[in-house]
Tab-separated table of C-alpha atoms in Angstrom:
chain	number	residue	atom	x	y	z
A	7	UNK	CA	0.000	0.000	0.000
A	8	UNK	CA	3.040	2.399	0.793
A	9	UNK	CA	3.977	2.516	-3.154
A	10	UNK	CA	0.257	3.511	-4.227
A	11	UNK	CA	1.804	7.270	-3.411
A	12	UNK	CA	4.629	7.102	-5.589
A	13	UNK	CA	2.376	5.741	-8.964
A	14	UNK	CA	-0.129	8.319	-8.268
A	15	UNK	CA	2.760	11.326	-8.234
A	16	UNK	CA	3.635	11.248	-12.017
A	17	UNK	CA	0.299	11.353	-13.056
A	18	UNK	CA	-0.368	14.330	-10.449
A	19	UNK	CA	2.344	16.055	-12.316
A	20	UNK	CA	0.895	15.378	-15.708
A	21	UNK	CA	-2.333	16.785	-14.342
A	22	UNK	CA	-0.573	19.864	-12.917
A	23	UNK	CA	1.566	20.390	-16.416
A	24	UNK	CA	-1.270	20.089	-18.482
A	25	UNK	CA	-3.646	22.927	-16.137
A	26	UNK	CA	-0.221	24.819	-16.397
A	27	UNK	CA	0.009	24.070	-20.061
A	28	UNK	CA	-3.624	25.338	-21.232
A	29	UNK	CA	-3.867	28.506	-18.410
A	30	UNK	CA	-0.956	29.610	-20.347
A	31	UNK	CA	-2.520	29.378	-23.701
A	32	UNK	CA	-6.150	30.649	-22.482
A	33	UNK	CA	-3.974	33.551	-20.768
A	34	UNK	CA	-2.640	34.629	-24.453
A	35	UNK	CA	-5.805	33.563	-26.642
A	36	UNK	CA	-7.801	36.124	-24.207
A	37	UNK	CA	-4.814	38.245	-24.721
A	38	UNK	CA	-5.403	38.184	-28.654
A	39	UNK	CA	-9.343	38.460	-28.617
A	40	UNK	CA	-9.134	41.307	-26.515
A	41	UNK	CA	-6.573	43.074	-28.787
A	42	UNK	CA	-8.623	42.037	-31.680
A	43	UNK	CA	-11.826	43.563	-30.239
A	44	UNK	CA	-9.699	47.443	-29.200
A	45	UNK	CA	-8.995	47.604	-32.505
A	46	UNK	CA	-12.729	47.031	-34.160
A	47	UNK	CA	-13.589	49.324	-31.721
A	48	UNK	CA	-15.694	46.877	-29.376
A	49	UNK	CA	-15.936	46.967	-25.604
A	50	UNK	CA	-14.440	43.574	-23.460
A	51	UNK	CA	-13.720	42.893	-20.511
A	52	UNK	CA	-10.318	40.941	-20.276
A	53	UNK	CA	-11.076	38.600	-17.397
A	54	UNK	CA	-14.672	38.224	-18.824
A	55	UNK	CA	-12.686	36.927	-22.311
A	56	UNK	CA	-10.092	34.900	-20.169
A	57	UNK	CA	-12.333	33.126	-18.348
A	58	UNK	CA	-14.573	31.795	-21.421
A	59	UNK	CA	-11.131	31.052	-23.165
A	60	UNK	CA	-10.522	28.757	-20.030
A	61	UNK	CA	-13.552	26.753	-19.361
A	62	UNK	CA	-14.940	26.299	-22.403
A	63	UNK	CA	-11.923	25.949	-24.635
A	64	UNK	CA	-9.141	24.981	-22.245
A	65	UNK	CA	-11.144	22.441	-19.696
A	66	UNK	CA	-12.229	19.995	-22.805
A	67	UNK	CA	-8.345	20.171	-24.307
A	68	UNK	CA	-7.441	19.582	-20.175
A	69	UNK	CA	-9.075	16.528	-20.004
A	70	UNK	CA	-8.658	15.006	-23.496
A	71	UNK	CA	-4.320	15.800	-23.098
A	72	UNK	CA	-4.628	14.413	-19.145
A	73	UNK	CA	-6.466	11.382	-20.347
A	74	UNK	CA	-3.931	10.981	-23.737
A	75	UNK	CA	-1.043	11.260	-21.125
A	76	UNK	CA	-2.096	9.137	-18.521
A	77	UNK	CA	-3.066	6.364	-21.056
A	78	UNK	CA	0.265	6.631	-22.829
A	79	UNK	CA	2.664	6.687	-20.140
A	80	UNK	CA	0.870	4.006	-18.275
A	81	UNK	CA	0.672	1.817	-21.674
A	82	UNK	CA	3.164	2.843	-23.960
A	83	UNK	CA	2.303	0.085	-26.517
A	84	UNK	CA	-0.865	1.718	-27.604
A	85	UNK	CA	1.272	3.887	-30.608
A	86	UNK	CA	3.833	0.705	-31.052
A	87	UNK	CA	1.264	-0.400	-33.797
A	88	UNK	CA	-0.848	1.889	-36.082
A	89	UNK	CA	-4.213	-0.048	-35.557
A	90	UNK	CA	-3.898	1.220	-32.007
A	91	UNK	CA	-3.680	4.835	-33.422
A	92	UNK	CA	-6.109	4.580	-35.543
A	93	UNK	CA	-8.608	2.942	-33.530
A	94	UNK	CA	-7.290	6.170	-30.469
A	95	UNK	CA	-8.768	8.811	-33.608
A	96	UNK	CA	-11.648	7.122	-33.968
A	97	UNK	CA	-12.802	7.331	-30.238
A	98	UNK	CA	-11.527	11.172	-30.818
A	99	UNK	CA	-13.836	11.442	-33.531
A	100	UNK	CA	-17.059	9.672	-32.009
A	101	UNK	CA	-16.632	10.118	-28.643
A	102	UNK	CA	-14.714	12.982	-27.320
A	103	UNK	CA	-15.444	15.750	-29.841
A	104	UNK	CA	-19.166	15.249	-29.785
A	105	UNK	CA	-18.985	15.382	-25.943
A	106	UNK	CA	-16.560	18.911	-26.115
A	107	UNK	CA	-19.406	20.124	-28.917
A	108	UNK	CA	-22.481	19.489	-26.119
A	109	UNK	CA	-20.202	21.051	-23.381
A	110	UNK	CA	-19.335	24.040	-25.188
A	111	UNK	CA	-23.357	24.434	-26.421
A	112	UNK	CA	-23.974	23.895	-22.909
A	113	UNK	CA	-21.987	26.583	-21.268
A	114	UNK	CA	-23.160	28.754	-24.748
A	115	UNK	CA	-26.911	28.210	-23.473
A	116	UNK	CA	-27.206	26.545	-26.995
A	117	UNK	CA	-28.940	23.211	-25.771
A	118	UNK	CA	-32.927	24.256	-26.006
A	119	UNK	CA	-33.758	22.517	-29.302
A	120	UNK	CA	-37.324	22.077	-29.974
A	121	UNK	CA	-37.463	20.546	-33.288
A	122	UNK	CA	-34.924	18.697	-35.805
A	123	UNK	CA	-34.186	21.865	-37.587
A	124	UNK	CA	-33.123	23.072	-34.846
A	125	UNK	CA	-30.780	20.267	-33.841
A	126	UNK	CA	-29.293	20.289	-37.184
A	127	UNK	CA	-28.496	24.026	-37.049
A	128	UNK	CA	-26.622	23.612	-33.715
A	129	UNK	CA	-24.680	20.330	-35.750
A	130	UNK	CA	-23.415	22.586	-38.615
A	131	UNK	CA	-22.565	25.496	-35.935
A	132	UNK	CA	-20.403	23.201	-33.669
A	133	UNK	CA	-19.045	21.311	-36.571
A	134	UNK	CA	-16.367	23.100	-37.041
A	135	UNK	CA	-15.551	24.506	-33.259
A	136	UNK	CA	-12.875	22.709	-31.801
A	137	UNK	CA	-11.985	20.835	-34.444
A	138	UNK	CA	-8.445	22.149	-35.049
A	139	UNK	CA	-7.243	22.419	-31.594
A	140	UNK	CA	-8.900	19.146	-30.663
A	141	UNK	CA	-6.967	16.816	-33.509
A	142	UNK	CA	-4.214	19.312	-33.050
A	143	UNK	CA	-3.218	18.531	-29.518
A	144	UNK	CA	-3.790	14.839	-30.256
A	145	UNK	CA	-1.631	14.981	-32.717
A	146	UNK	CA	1.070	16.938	-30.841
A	147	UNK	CA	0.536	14.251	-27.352
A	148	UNK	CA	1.137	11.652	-29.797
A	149	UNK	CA	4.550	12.860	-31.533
A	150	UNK	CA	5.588	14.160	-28.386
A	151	UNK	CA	5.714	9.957	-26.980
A	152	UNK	CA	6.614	8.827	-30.567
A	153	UNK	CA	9.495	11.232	-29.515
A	154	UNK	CA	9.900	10.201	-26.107
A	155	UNK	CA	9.759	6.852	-26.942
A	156	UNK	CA	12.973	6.875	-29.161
A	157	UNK	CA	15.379	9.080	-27.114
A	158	UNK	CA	14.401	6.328	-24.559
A	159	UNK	CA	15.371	3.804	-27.279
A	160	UNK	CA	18.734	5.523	-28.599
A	161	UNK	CA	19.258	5.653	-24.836
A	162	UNK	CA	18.939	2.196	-24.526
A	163	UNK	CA	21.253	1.707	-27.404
A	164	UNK	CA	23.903	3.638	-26.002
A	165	UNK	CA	23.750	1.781	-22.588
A	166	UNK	CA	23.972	-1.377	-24.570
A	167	UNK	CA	26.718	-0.387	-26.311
A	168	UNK	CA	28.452	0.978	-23.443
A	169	UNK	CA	27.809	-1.792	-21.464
A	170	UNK	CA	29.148	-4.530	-24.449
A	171	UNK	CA	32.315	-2.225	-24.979
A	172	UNK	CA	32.818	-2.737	-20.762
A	173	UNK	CA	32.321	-6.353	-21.188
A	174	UNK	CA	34.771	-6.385	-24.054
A	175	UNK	CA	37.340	-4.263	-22.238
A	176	UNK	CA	37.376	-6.336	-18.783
A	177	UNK	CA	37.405	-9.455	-20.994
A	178	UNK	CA	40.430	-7.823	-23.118
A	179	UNK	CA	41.581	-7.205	-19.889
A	180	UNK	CA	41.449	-10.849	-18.750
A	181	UNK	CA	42.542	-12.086	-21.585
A	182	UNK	CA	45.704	-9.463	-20.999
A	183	UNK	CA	46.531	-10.825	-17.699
A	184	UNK	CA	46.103	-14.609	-18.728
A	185	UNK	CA	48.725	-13.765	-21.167
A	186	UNK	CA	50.879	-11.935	-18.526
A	187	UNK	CA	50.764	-14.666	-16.169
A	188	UNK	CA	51.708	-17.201	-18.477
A	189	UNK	CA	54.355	-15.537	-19.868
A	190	UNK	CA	56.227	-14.599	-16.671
A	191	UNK	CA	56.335	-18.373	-15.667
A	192	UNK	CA	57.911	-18.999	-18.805
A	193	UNK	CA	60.370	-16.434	-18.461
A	194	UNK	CA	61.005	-17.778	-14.979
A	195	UNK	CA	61.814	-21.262	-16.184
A	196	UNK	CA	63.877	-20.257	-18.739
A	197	UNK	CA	65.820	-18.207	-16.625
A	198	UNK	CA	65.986	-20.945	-13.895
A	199	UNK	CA	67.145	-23.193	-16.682
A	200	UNK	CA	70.498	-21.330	-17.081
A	201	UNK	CA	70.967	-21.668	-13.379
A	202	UNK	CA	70.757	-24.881	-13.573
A	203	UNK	CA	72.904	-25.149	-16.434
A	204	UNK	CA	75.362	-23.384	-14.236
A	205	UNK	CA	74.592	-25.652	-10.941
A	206	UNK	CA	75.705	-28.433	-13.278
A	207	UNK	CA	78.799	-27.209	-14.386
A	208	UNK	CA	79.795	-27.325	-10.495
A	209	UNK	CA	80.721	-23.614	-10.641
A	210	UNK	CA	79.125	-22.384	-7.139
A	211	UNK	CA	79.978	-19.081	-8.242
A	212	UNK	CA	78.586	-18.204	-11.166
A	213	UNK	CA	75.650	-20.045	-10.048
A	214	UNK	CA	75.354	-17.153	-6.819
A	215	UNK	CA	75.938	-14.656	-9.155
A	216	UNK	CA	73.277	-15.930	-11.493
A	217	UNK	CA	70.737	-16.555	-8.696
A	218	UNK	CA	71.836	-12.470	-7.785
A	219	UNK	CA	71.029	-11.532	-11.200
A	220	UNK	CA	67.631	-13.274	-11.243
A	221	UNK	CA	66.306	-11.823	-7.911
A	222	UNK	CA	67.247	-8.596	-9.810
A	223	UNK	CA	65.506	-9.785	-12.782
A	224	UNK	CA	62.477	-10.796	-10.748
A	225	UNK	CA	62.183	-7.227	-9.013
A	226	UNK	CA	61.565	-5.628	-12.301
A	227	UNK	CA	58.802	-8.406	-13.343
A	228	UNK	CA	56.898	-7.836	-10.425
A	229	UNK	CA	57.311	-4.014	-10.898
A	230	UNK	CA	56.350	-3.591	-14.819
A	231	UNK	CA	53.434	-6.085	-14.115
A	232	UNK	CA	51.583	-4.398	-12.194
A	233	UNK	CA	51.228	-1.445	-15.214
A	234	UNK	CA	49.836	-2.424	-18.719
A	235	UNK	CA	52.502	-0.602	-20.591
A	236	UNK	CA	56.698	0.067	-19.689
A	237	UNK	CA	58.655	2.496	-21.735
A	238	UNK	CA	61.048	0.445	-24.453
A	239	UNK	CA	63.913	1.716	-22.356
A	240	UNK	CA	63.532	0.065	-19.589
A	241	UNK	CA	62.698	-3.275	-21.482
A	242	UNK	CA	66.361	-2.608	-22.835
A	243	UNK	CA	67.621	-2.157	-19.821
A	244	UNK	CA	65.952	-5.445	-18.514
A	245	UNK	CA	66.914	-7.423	-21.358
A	246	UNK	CA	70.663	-6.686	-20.998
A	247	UNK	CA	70.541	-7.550	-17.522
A	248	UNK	CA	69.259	-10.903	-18.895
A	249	UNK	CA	71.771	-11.352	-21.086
A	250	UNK	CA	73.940	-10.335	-18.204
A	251	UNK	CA	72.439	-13.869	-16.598
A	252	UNK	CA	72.736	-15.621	-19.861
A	253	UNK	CA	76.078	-14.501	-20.180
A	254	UNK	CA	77.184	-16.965	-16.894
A	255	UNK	CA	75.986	-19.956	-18.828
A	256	UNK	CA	76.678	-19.077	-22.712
A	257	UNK	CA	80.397	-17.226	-21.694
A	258	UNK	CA	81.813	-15.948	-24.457
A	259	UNK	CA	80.091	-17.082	-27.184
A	260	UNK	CA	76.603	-14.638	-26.304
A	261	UNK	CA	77.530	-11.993	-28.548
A	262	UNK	CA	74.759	-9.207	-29.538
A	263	UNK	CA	74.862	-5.886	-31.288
A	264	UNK	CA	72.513	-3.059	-30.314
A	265	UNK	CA	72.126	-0.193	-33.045
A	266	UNK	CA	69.482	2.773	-32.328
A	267	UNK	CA	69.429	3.020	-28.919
A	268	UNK	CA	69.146	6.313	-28.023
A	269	UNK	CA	67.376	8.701	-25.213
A	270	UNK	CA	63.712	8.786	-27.292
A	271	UNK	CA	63.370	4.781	-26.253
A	272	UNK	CA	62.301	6.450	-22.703
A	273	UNK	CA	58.625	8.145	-24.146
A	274	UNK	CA	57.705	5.120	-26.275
A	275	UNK	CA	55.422	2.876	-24.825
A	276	UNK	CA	55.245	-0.973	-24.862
A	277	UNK	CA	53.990	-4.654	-23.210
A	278	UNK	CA	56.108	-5.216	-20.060
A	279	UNK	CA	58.060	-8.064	-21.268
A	280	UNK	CA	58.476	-7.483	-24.939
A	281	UNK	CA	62.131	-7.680	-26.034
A	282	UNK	CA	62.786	-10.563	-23.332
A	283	UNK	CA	61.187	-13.280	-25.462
A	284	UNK	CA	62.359	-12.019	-28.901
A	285	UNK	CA	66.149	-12.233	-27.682
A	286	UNK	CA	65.413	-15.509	-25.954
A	287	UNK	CA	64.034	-16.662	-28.734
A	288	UNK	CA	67.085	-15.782	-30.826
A	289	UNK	CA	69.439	-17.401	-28.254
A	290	UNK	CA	67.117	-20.462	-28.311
A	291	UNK	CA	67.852	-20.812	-32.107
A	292	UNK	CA	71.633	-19.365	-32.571
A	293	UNK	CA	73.636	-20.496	-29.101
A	294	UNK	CA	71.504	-23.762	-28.408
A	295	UNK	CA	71.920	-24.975	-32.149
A	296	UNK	CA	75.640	-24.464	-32.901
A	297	UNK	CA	78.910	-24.394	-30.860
A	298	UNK	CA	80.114	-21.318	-31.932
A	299	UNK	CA	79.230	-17.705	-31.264
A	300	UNK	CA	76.170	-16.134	-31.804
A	301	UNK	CA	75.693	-13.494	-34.238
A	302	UNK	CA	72.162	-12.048	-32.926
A	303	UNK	CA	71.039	-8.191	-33.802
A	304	UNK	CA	68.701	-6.149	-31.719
A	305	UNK	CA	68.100	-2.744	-33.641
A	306	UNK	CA	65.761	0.248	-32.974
A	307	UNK	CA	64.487	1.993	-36.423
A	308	UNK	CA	62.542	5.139	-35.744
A	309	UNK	CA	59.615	5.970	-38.483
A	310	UNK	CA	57.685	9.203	-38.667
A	311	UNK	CA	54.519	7.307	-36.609
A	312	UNK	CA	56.298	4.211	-35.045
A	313	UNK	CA	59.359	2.247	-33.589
A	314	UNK	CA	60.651	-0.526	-35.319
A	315	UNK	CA	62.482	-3.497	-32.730
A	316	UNK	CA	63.907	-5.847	-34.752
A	317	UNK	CA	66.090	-8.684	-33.679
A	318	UNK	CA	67.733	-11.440	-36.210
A	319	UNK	CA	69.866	-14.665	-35.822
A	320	UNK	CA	71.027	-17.026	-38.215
A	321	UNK	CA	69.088	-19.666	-39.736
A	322	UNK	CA	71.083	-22.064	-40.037
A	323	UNK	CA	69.697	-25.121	-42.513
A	324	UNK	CA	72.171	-27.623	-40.939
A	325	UNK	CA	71.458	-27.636	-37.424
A	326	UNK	CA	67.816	-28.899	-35.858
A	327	UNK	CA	65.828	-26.651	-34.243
A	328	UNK	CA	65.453	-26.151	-30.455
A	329	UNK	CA	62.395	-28.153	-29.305
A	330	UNK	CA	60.516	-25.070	-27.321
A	331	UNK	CA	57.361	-24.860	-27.065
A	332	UNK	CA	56.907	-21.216	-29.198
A	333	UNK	CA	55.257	-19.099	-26.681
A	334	UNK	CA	56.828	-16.387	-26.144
A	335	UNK	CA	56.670	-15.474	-30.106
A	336	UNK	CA	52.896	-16.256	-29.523
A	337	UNK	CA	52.231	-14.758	-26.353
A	338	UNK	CA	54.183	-11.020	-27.380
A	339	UNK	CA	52.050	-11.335	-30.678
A	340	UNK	CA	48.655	-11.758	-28.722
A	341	UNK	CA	50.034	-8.889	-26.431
A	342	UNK	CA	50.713	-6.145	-29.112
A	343	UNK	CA	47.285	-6.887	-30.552
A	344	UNK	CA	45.832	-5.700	-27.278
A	345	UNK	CA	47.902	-2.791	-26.387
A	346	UNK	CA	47.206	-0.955	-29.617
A	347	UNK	CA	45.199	-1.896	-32.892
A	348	UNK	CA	48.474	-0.760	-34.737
A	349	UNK	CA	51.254	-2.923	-32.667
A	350	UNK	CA	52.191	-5.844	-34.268
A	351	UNK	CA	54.496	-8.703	-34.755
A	352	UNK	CA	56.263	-10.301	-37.984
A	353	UNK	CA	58.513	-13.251	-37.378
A	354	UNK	CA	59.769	-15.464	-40.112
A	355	UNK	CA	63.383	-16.539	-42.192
A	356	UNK	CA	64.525	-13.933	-44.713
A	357	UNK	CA	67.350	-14.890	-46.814
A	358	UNK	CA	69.645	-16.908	-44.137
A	359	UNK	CA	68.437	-14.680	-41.061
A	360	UNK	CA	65.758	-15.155	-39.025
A	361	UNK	CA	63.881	-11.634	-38.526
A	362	UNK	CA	61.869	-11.251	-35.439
A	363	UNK	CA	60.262	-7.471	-36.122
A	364	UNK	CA	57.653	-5.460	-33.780
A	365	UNK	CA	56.288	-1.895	-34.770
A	366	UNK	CA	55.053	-0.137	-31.526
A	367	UNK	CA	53.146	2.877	-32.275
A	368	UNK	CA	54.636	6.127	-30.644
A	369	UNK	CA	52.679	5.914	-27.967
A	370	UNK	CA	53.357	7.808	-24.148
A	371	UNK	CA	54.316	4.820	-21.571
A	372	UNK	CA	52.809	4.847	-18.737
């Protein structure tokens, strides 16, 4: 019973709009008809004037928008389908506008008929009275909640769409983190599989030093993770202190060349993680498939709307390749795609190299 209150209030406010709505207009037809009569040089009284303009013109047009209002708010499917329209006109038509024509005759003393003639007079003199303003404000109700009805529609829409792009984003996101947290393992066990290499060569030392170097390693992982972006400088920076780790197992024979590294590598932004699986993926197919030194190249090429990363190795036709089990080249691809429409990732053999190439968009880093 305590709601009753709260479904009674809008239509106490439709009322109170539509008195509002009509005192207004009686207020400036008066207005006119008084002006009109000054100037044919008749005598009128203005509240006389205001008055008829209100009951007998505005009270019928009150009641028919009220009742238009009410019924359309309260059941807005009776203009989702013409018939309903149509069949609305029609009890305009044979309902309502001869009941405004006997109100108006009424309050215009008009109703003493003694014969048929007479009856038929008063037809043909309130044929026309009302007419107008009678189909006009039903027609203006009715686009008004045609109108109504499709800003609450493109409304709709919009929220729709707004919610789906939300979904999309916290799934993108999800699917962002997944990839995260299954690439850092895999950096991890590659990383603890150089230790290892180095716990089996019985050289305690460099096997401190490496587990040093990895708790170093490990301090930045946690730290870029928990942003979605790192500036490419810092990945350099973390991917030479990899191959400073690297370097305790391989020795000598880890040999790369850096070309374009230069002070603008701090503003561009990029995946935490990035170059670390490109260059392990290079060692993985240059030091792990031959006995000699490797010959990898990590080079920065700067474009008028993007950074170029590329790294090459050898491809060498007589040696197998390392078994791994190609994530990282996956993973990084997967990565770029949802950082930045533009960021992508072409690997494949050109000529006797094997080109691993990312273009980052010049993008801020966070």
């Amino acid at each position: 019973m305590s709601s009753s209150p709260y479904r009674i209030q809008p239509f106490a406010r439709i009322v109170l709009s539509m008195v509002v709505l009509w005192t207004a207009i009686s207020v400036l037809g008066a207005l006119q008809t008084y002006s009109d009569n000054l100037r044919a040089g008749q005598s009128s009284h203005y509240p006389a004037l205001l008055a008829t303009w209100f009951v007998e013109y505005a009270v019928p047009l009150i009641v028919l928008s009220c009742i238009l209002c009410i019924a359309l708010t309260r059941w807005p499917a009776l203009i989702s389908h013409p018939c309903n329209v149509v069949a609305m006109f029609a009890c305009l038509v044979l309902l309502f506008q001869p009941a405004q024509w006997m109100y108006m005759a009424w309050q215009r003393g008009m109703l003493q008929v003694s014969s048929l003639e007479d009856a038929w007079q008063l037809l043909m003199r309130m044929l026309l009275v009302g007419w107008f303003s009678t189909t006009g404000t039903f027609a203006a109700i009715l686009a008004f909640f045609y109108w109504r009805q499709s800003k609450e529609r493109e409304l709709a829409w919009q929220r729709s769409q707004t919610d789906m792009l939300n979904l999309r984003l916290a799934l993108e996101e999800q699917r962002m983190l997944a990839l995260r947290a299954q690439l850092e393992p895999h950096f991890l066990f590659n990383a603890l599989n150089a230790i290892s290499a180095l716990v089996r060569s019985d050289d305690k030392r460099l096997a401190l030093q490496g587990i040093g170097r990895l708790s170093e390693l490990l301090r930045y992982v946690l730290s870029a993770s928990s942003g979605h972006t790192v500036s490419v400088a810092a990945e350099l920076r973390f991917v030479q202190d990899y191959l400073a780790l690297q370097r305790l197992r391989y020795g000598e024979r880890l040999r790369m060349q850096v070309d374009g590294a230069g002070e603008g590598l701090e503003h561009i932004a990029c995946p935490p993680l990035l170059l670390q699986p490109l260059v392990e993926n290079a060692l993985r197919h240059d030091l792990d498939c031959s006995e000699g030194p490797s010959d990898i190249h990590l080079s920065f090429i700067r474009e008028h709307d993007a950074l170029l990363v590329r790294v090459t190795n050898p491809a060498r036709c007589d040696t197998p390749a390392n078994p791994g089990a190609g994530l990282g080249l996956a993973n990084t691809r997967d990565r770029l795609r949802l950082m930045h429409p533009e960021a992508a990732l072409f690997a494949g053999r050109q000529g006797e190299r094997f080109v691993a190439e990312v273009r980052l968009p010049l993008a801020q880093a966070d």
